[in-house]
Short mmCIF file of C-alpha atoms and ligand atoms in Angstrom, two decimals:
data_model
loop_
_atom_site.label_atom_id
_atom_site.label_comp_id
_atom_site.label_asym_id
_atom_site.label_seq_id
_atom_site.Cartn_x
_atom_site.Cartn_y
_atom_site.Cartn_z
CA MET A 1 0.00 -0.29 -0.25
CA PRO A 2 1.45 3.24 -1.21
CA LYS A 3 2.65 6.00 1.90
CA LYS A 4 -0.32 8.26 1.99
CA ILE A 5 0.72 11.95 1.34
CA SER A 6 -1.41 14.46 3.44
CA LEU A 7 -2.25 18.09 1.97
CA THR A 8 -0.28 18.95 4.45
CA GLN A 9 2.53 17.14 3.31
CA TYR A 10 2.20 17.98 -0.47
CA LEU A 11 1.98 21.80 0.67
CA VAL A 12 5.08 21.73 2.57
CA GLU A 13 6.68 19.76 -0.10
CA GLN A 14 5.64 22.40 -2.55
CA GLN A 15 6.78 25.00 -0.66
CA ARG A 16 10.41 23.71 0.34
CA GLU A 17 10.60 22.17 -3.19
CA HIS A 18 9.69 24.81 -5.33
CA GLY A 19 9.25 27.68 -3.38
CA ARG A 20 5.89 27.97 -4.79
CA ILE A 21 4.00 28.25 -1.13
CA PRO A 22 5.02 31.08 1.17
CA SER A 23 3.43 30.05 4.84
CA GLN A 24 0.70 32.52 4.54
CA LEU A 25 -0.40 30.80 1.23
CA ARG A 26 -0.10 27.31 2.94
CA LEU A 27 -1.82 28.47 5.68
CA LEU A 28 -4.95 29.83 3.47
CA ILE A 29 -5.17 26.75 1.54
CA GLU A 30 -5.38 24.32 4.85
CA VAL A 31 -7.93 26.53 6.21
CA VAL A 32 -9.89 26.22 2.90
CA ALA A 33 -9.46 22.90 2.53
CA ARG A 34 -10.62 22.50 6.61
CA ALA A 35 -13.75 24.91 5.55
CA CYS A 36 -14.49 22.25 2.65
CA LYS A 37 -14.70 19.44 4.89
CA HIS A 38 -17.14 21.39 7.18
CA ILE A 39 -19.39 22.39 4.50
CA ALA A 40 -19.46 18.31 2.98
CA ILE A 41 -20.67 17.40 6.73
CA ALA A 42 -23.58 19.96 6.33
CA VAL A 43 -24.16 19.21 2.38
CA ASN A 44 -24.27 15.03 3.55
CA LYS A 45 -26.88 15.75 6.51
CA GLY A 46 -29.24 16.46 3.55
CA ALA A 47 -32.57 16.34 4.99
CA LEU A 48 -31.35 14.79 8.28
CA GLY A 49 -30.39 18.30 8.98
CA ASP A 50 -32.18 21.71 8.97
CA VAL A 51 -29.88 22.45 5.58
CA MET A 52 -32.01 21.91 2.56
CA GLY A 53 -34.59 23.90 0.57
CA SER A 54 -34.58 28.12 -0.08
CA ALA A 55 -33.67 30.34 2.67
CA GLY A 56 -35.95 32.86 1.66
CA SER A 57 -33.76 35.08 0.19
CA GLU A 58 -32.10 36.29 -3.02
CA ASN A 59 -28.45 36.89 -3.46
CA VAL A 60 -27.06 39.63 -5.41
CA GLN A 61 -27.12 38.03 -8.75
CA GLY A 62 -31.05 37.83 -7.99
CA GLU A 63 -30.76 34.17 -7.54
CA VAL A 64 -33.01 32.45 -4.81
CA GLN A 65 -30.45 31.40 -1.99
CA LYS A 66 -30.81 27.82 -0.42
CA LYS A 67 -29.89 27.42 2.83
CA LEU A 68 -26.90 25.60 1.94
CA ASP A 69 -25.41 28.52 0.38
CA ILE A 70 -25.54 30.98 3.20
CA ILE A 71 -24.17 28.41 5.53
CA SER A 72 -21.13 27.47 3.12
CA ASN A 73 -20.54 31.33 2.71
CA GLU A 74 -20.71 31.51 6.53
CA VAL A 75 -18.37 28.49 7.37
CA LEU A 76 -15.84 30.27 4.64
CA ILE A 77 -15.95 33.22 6.23
CA GLU A 78 -15.98 32.34 9.73
CA ALA A 79 -12.68 29.87 9.07
CA ASN A 80 -10.53 32.86 7.25
CA GLU A 81 -11.09 35.88 8.75
CA TRP A 82 -9.19 35.31 12.09
CA GLY A 83 -5.82 33.85 10.48
CA GLY A 84 -3.79 37.13 9.70
CA HIS A 85 -3.34 36.03 5.83
CA LEU A 86 -6.05 37.58 4.28
CA ALA A 87 -6.98 41.29 3.30
CA ALA A 88 -10.64 40.74 2.51
CA MET A 89 -12.67 38.28 0.45
CA ALA A 90 -15.22 38.26 -2.27
CA SER A 91 -18.15 35.80 -2.73
CA GLU A 92 -20.96 35.22 -4.77
CA GLU A 93 -23.31 35.24 -2.19
CA MET A 94 -22.29 38.81 -1.05
CA ASP A 95 -22.92 42.46 -2.77
CA THR A 96 -19.70 43.46 -1.77
CA ILE A 97 -16.37 42.41 -0.27
CA HIS A 98 -16.07 41.09 3.42
CA VAL A 99 -12.97 42.97 4.62
CA VAL A 100 -11.24 41.16 7.80
CA PRO A 101 -12.65 42.78 10.95
CA ASN A 102 -9.91 45.32 13.04
CA ARG A 103 -10.05 42.83 15.73
CA TYR A 104 -7.99 40.41 13.37
CA PRO A 105 -4.31 41.05 11.77
CA GLN A 106 -4.88 41.87 7.83
CA GLY A 107 -2.66 39.85 5.66
CA GLU A 108 -1.73 40.60 1.90
CA TYR A 109 -3.85 37.76 0.15
CA LEU A 110 -7.38 38.07 -1.37
CA LEU A 111 -10.12 35.13 -1.18
CA LEU A 112 -12.62 34.38 -4.05
CA PHE A 113 -15.52 31.93 -3.68
CA ASP A 114 -18.39 30.45 -4.74
CA PRO A 115 -19.25 28.64 -1.42
CA LEU A 116 -21.63 26.37 -3.06
CA ASP A 117 -22.09 26.28 -6.89
CA GLY A 118 -24.66 23.93 -8.19
CA SER A 119 -26.99 24.95 -5.66
CA SER A 120 -30.09 24.23 -7.75
CA ASN A 121 -28.75 20.56 -7.65
CA ILE A 122 -28.76 20.14 -3.95
CA ASP A 123 -32.37 19.30 -3.24
CA VAL A 124 -32.14 16.31 -6.02
CA ASN A 125 -28.58 14.82 -4.66
CA VAL A 126 -26.46 15.49 -7.76
CA SER A 127 -22.79 16.52 -7.04
CA ILE A 128 -22.32 20.39 -5.89
CA GLY A 129 -18.66 21.97 -5.19
CA THR A 130 -16.96 25.28 -3.57
CA ILE A 131 -14.79 26.91 -5.80
CA PHE A 132 -12.12 29.10 -4.37
CA SER A 133 -9.65 31.46 -6.14
CA VAL A 134 -6.71 33.44 -3.98
CA LEU A 135 -5.22 36.58 -5.71
CA LYS A 136 -2.86 39.14 -3.94
CA LYS A 137 -2.83 42.46 -3.03
CA VAL A 138 -1.09 44.52 -5.87
CA GLY A 139 1.22 47.19 -4.10
CA HIS A 140 1.37 47.73 -0.51
CA HIS A 141 -0.98 50.11 0.21
CA HIS A 142 -2.82 50.41 3.32
CA GLY A 143 -6.39 48.89 3.76
CA VAL A 144 -8.32 47.14 0.80
CA ASP A 145 -11.31 47.52 -1.04
CA GLU A 146 -13.74 45.93 -4.32
CA SER A 147 -10.71 47.43 -6.38
CA ASP A 148 -7.96 45.23 -5.38
CA PHE A 149 -9.83 42.45 -6.51
CA LEU A 150 -10.52 43.61 -10.09
CA GLN A 151 -7.06 42.08 -11.26
CA ALA A 152 -7.02 39.51 -14.50
CA GLY A 153 -6.99 35.88 -14.07
CA LYS A 154 -3.09 35.31 -14.55
CA ASN A 155 -2.56 37.16 -11.56
CA GLN A 156 -3.89 34.17 -9.60
CA VAL A 157 -1.43 32.30 -7.17
CA ALA A 158 -3.86 29.48 -6.53
CA ALA A 159 -7.38 28.20 -7.25
CA GLY A 160 -9.39 25.19 -6.62
CA TYR A 161 -12.60 23.36 -5.98
CA CYS A 162 -14.05 20.97 -3.64
CA ILE A 163 -16.46 18.44 -5.16
CA TYR A 164 -19.46 17.02 -2.86
CA GLY A 165 -19.96 13.75 -4.86
CA SER A 166 -19.66 10.07 -4.78
CA GLN A 167 -16.32 10.91 -3.21
CA THR A 168 -15.29 14.73 -1.77
CA MET A 169 -12.41 15.72 -3.36
CA LEU A 170 -10.03 18.68 -3.21
CA VAL A 171 -8.49 20.01 -6.65
CA LEU A 172 -5.73 21.92 -6.36
CA THR A 173 -3.48 24.04 -8.17
CA VAL A 174 -0.85 26.62 -7.20
CA GLY A 175 0.42 26.55 -10.60
CA ASP A 176 2.80 24.11 -10.48
CA GLY A 177 0.07 21.41 -12.07
CA VAL A 178 -3.25 20.18 -10.71
CA ALA A 179 -3.24 17.85 -7.56
CA MET A 180 -6.39 15.84 -6.61
CA PHE A 181 -6.80 14.95 -2.80
CA THR A 182 -9.82 12.42 -1.70
CA LEU A 183 -11.49 13.06 2.05
CA ASP A 184 -10.58 10.10 4.04
CA ARG A 185 -13.44 10.25 6.33
CA GLU A 186 -12.28 7.85 8.80
CA MET A 187 -9.28 9.95 9.17
CA GLY A 188 -10.30 13.05 8.58
CA SER A 189 -7.72 13.95 6.27
CA TRP A 190 -7.53 14.95 2.45
CA VAL A 191 -5.15 12.13 0.66
CA LEU A 192 -3.57 12.99 -2.15
CA THR A 193 -4.86 10.47 -5.02
CA SER A 194 -3.69 12.27 -8.43
CA GLU A 195 -1.43 14.65 -9.25
CA ASN A 196 -0.07 16.39 -12.61
CA VAL A 197 -3.55 15.63 -13.73
CA GLN A 198 -3.69 15.72 -17.69
CA ILE A 199 -6.96 16.73 -19.81
CA PRO A 200 -6.31 14.73 -23.33
CA ALA A 201 -6.24 17.56 -26.25
CA ASP A 202 -9.00 15.82 -27.94
CA THR A 203 -12.71 14.23 -27.07
CA LYS A 204 -15.63 12.95 -28.01
CA GLU A 205 -17.48 14.34 -24.85
CA PHE A 206 -19.03 18.09 -25.27
CA ALA A 207 -21.00 19.57 -22.19
CA ILE A 208 -23.49 22.40 -22.83
CA ASN A 209 -27.01 23.41 -21.89
CA MET A 210 -28.98 22.11 -25.29
CA SER A 211 -32.42 23.76 -24.28
CA ASN A 212 -30.68 26.94 -25.09
CA GLN A 213 -30.04 26.35 -28.61
CA ARG A 214 -32.01 28.80 -30.09
CA HIS A 215 -30.41 31.31 -28.21
CA TRP A 216 -27.00 30.99 -29.29
CA ALA A 217 -24.68 32.63 -31.57
CA PRO A 218 -23.70 31.20 -34.86
CA PRO A 219 -20.05 30.33 -34.42
CA VAL A 220 -21.79 27.89 -31.22
CA THR A 221 -24.22 26.32 -33.16
CA ARG A 222 -21.87 25.57 -36.13
CA TYR A 223 -19.79 23.93 -33.45
CA ILE A 224 -22.53 22.02 -32.00
CA ASP A 225 -24.22 20.88 -35.06
CA GLU A 226 -20.88 19.34 -36.42
CA CYS A 227 -20.83 17.25 -33.29
CA LEU A 228 -24.11 16.51 -33.67
CA GLN A 229 -24.01 15.14 -37.20
CA GLY A 230 -21.52 12.77 -35.78
CA LYS A 231 -18.88 10.38 -37.62
CA ASP A 232 -20.69 11.15 -40.91
CA GLY A 233 -20.34 15.07 -40.31
CA PRO A 234 -17.05 17.00 -40.71
CA ARG A 235 -15.92 15.89 -37.22
CA GLY A 236 -15.78 12.42 -38.59
CA LYS A 237 -16.38 10.88 -35.20
CA ASP A 238 -19.26 10.39 -32.86
CA PHE A 239 -19.58 12.29 -29.71
CA ASN A 240 -21.44 12.16 -26.31
CA MET A 241 -23.41 14.82 -24.24
CA ARG A 242 -22.97 15.23 -20.79
CA TRP A 243 -24.60 18.60 -18.52
CA VAL A 244 -24.83 17.95 -15.04
CA ALA A 245 -25.58 21.83 -14.64
CA SER A 246 -23.07 21.90 -11.59
CA MET A 247 -20.01 23.48 -12.99
CA VAL A 248 -17.72 21.65 -10.51
CA ALA A 249 -19.24 18.51 -11.89
CA ASP A 250 -18.94 18.88 -15.32
CA VAL A 251 -15.04 20.42 -14.96
CA HIS A 252 -14.25 17.52 -12.94
CA ARG A 253 -15.08 15.03 -15.25
CA ILE A 254 -13.12 17.16 -17.94
CA LEU A 255 -9.98 17.03 -15.92
CA SER A 256 -10.46 13.63 -15.26
CA ARG A 257 -11.20 12.31 -18.41
CA GLY A 258 -11.18 15.10 -20.95
CA GLY A 259 -14.39 16.91 -23.00
CA VAL A 260 -15.47 20.46 -23.47
CA PHE A 261 -17.75 22.57 -21.27
CA MET A 262 -19.48 25.44 -22.79
CA TYR A 263 -21.50 28.44 -21.32
CA PRO A 264 -21.89 30.56 -24.15
CA TRP A 265 -23.55 34.03 -24.66
CA ASP A 266 -27.11 33.89 -25.90
CA LYS A 267 -29.57 36.00 -27.07
CA ARG A 268 -31.83 36.22 -24.00
CA GLU A 269 -29.58 38.91 -21.80
CA PRO A 270 -27.38 40.34 -24.68
CA GLU A 271 -26.07 42.82 -22.50
CA LYS A 272 -24.51 40.28 -20.31
CA ALA A 273 -21.25 38.31 -21.85
CA GLY A 274 -23.06 35.24 -20.38
CA LYS A 275 -24.11 33.36 -16.82
CA LEU A 276 -20.97 32.12 -15.31
CA ARG A 277 -19.06 35.19 -13.09
CA LEU A 278 -15.35 35.73 -14.12
CA LEU A 279 -13.88 36.08 -10.84
CA TYR A 280 -14.59 33.11 -8.80
CA GLU A 281 -16.26 30.64 -11.34
CA ALA A 282 -14.81 30.77 -14.60
CA ASN A 283 -11.15 32.29 -13.45
CA PRO A 284 -10.37 29.76 -10.79
CA MET A 285 -11.80 27.01 -13.53
CA SER A 286 -9.53 28.31 -16.14
CA PHE A 287 -6.59 28.13 -13.88
CA LEU A 288 -6.84 24.19 -13.19
CA VAL A 289 -7.67 23.76 -17.06
CA GLU A 290 -4.85 25.67 -18.06
CA GLN A 291 -2.58 23.67 -15.52
CA ALA A 292 -4.30 20.49 -16.96
CA GLY A 293 -2.84 21.50 -20.33
CA GLY A 294 -6.59 22.48 -21.49
CA MET A 295 -7.18 25.66 -22.89
CA ALA A 296 -9.84 28.27 -21.39
CA THR A 297 -11.38 31.03 -23.57
CA ASN A 298 -14.61 33.14 -24.11
CA GLY A 299 -15.06 32.51 -27.23
CA ARG A 300 -12.40 34.92 -28.61
CA GLN A 301 -10.04 35.70 -25.86
CA ARG A 302 -7.80 33.59 -22.84
CA ILE A 303 -10.15 34.26 -20.49
CA MET A 304 -7.08 34.69 -17.68
CA ASP A 305 -6.00 37.37 -19.36
CA LEU A 306 -9.31 39.25 -19.63
CA GLN A 307 -9.64 42.67 -17.04
CA PRO A 308 -12.59 42.74 -15.00
CA THR A 309 -14.45 45.82 -14.35
CA ARG A 310 -16.83 44.66 -12.11
CA LEU A 311 -17.06 42.37 -9.17
CA HIS A 312 -19.67 40.06 -10.25
CA GLU A 313 -19.01 40.25 -13.67
CA ARG A 314 -20.29 37.67 -16.09
CA VAL A 315 -18.09 35.93 -19.10
CA ALA A 316 -19.10 33.22 -21.90
CA VAL A 317 -16.87 30.26 -21.22
CA PHE A 318 -15.26 27.73 -23.28
CA LEU A 319 -12.95 25.01 -21.73
CA GLY A 320 -11.37 21.91 -21.44
CA SER A 321 -9.83 19.85 -24.09
CA LYS A 322 -7.45 22.29 -25.81
CA ASN A 323 -8.19 21.24 -29.41
CA GLU A 324 -11.74 21.51 -29.38
CA VAL A 325 -11.88 24.84 -27.60
CA GLU A 326 -9.40 26.13 -30.29
CA ARG A 327 -11.68 25.03 -32.86
CA ALA A 328 -14.95 26.59 -31.14
CA THR A 329 -12.79 29.99 -31.05
CA ALA A 330 -11.66 29.65 -34.23
CA TYR A 331 -15.20 29.82 -35.32
CA HIS A 332 -16.16 32.86 -33.35
CA ALA A 333 -12.75 34.40 -35.29
CA GLU A 334 -14.41 33.46 -38.75
CA SER A 335 -17.70 34.66 -37.76
CA ASP A 336 -16.17 38.27 -36.84
CA ALA A 337 -13.82 38.38 -40.14
P1 P6P B 1 -28.06 25.88 -15.90
C1 P6P B 1 -25.38 26.66 -11.46
O1 P6P B 1 -26.15 27.35 -11.28
C2 P6P B 1 -24.31 27.30 -12.53
O2 P6P B 1 -23.75 28.43 -12.27
C3 P6P B 1 -22.79 26.23 -12.69
O3 P6P B 1 -22.62 25.65 -11.84
C4 P6P B 1 -23.68 25.38 -14.23
O4 P6P B 1 -22.60 25.15 -15.11
C5 P6P B 1 -24.89 26.54 -14.98
O5 P6P B 1 -24.95 27.37 -13.70
C6 P6P B 1 -25.98 25.57 -14.86
O6 P6P B 1 -27.02 26.77 -15.87
O7 P6P B 1 -28.63 27.18 -16.96
O8 P6P B 1 -27.69 25.03 -17.31
O9 P6P B 1 -29.25 25.50 -14.86
#
């Protein structure tokens, strides 16, 4: 039986051998990982705990908040605010940033998260997850405000997600590849179960919400139509489709076996670039996908090059197997020409 490597050992070795994780960042990641264990316990209680159903409130996105959305958000805030590693936090569930209270020391890191992504799946027991992204305050000015968070995704120093599925897994990058940890519930510890994750450049599996087909722009319609034509069509191969409606679950599948995920712009809300949020959904997932050899664009540009202008800014997302994302992005360029 190979020696079990814990998250702590992995992070210490990354720090010692690669100098990639200053101690404050290592502390941040371990605190987030511990908070995800706490969230997993609440999620797994289901109807046995008072955690199911709606909280009777809406978030800044105008979405009905589930009780677990609020519980998860509070767990992450309370776990992270006292450690001295953070200056502030931003969340899908909060209108504006949460600055570390004066009673605690302020650090240099900024933590962004979607505390419970895919929460429409909570009540039907389909995988959901927590997505997180870590930035550093730019410059050493005192204090912190929303503008500190408006950094391109290429500035991320760490990103990851926790998926509450058949297994509870933590998937993490600090810029040196992607590592996956499985929660050992007997020991209550994260155990390294795969590292240097690689996404195959080609795939036969696409993930998109097909019910929106009539709203797509032509390049997306073209790409999906070609996939649906199968081996007798221009792609020369048959495709399979998956859509979990939990980005964490769809991205985890792509990291695990390849595939392409698309949530494109559509004409229902033309003023919005897309449904997904740039800072705490698309950027962290793009960091992971790129670190695993995949690609992530908004159909025209690398997502991690995009300069955000608003905290809850939305973006179109095409990510996964490099050759498929390149093709979909090329179709947009042809359409724009
Ligand atoms: P739709 C979940 O609400 C989410 O933000 C992502 O996790 C997921 O990929 C997408 O929305 C699902 O959207 O429109 O298919 O329900």
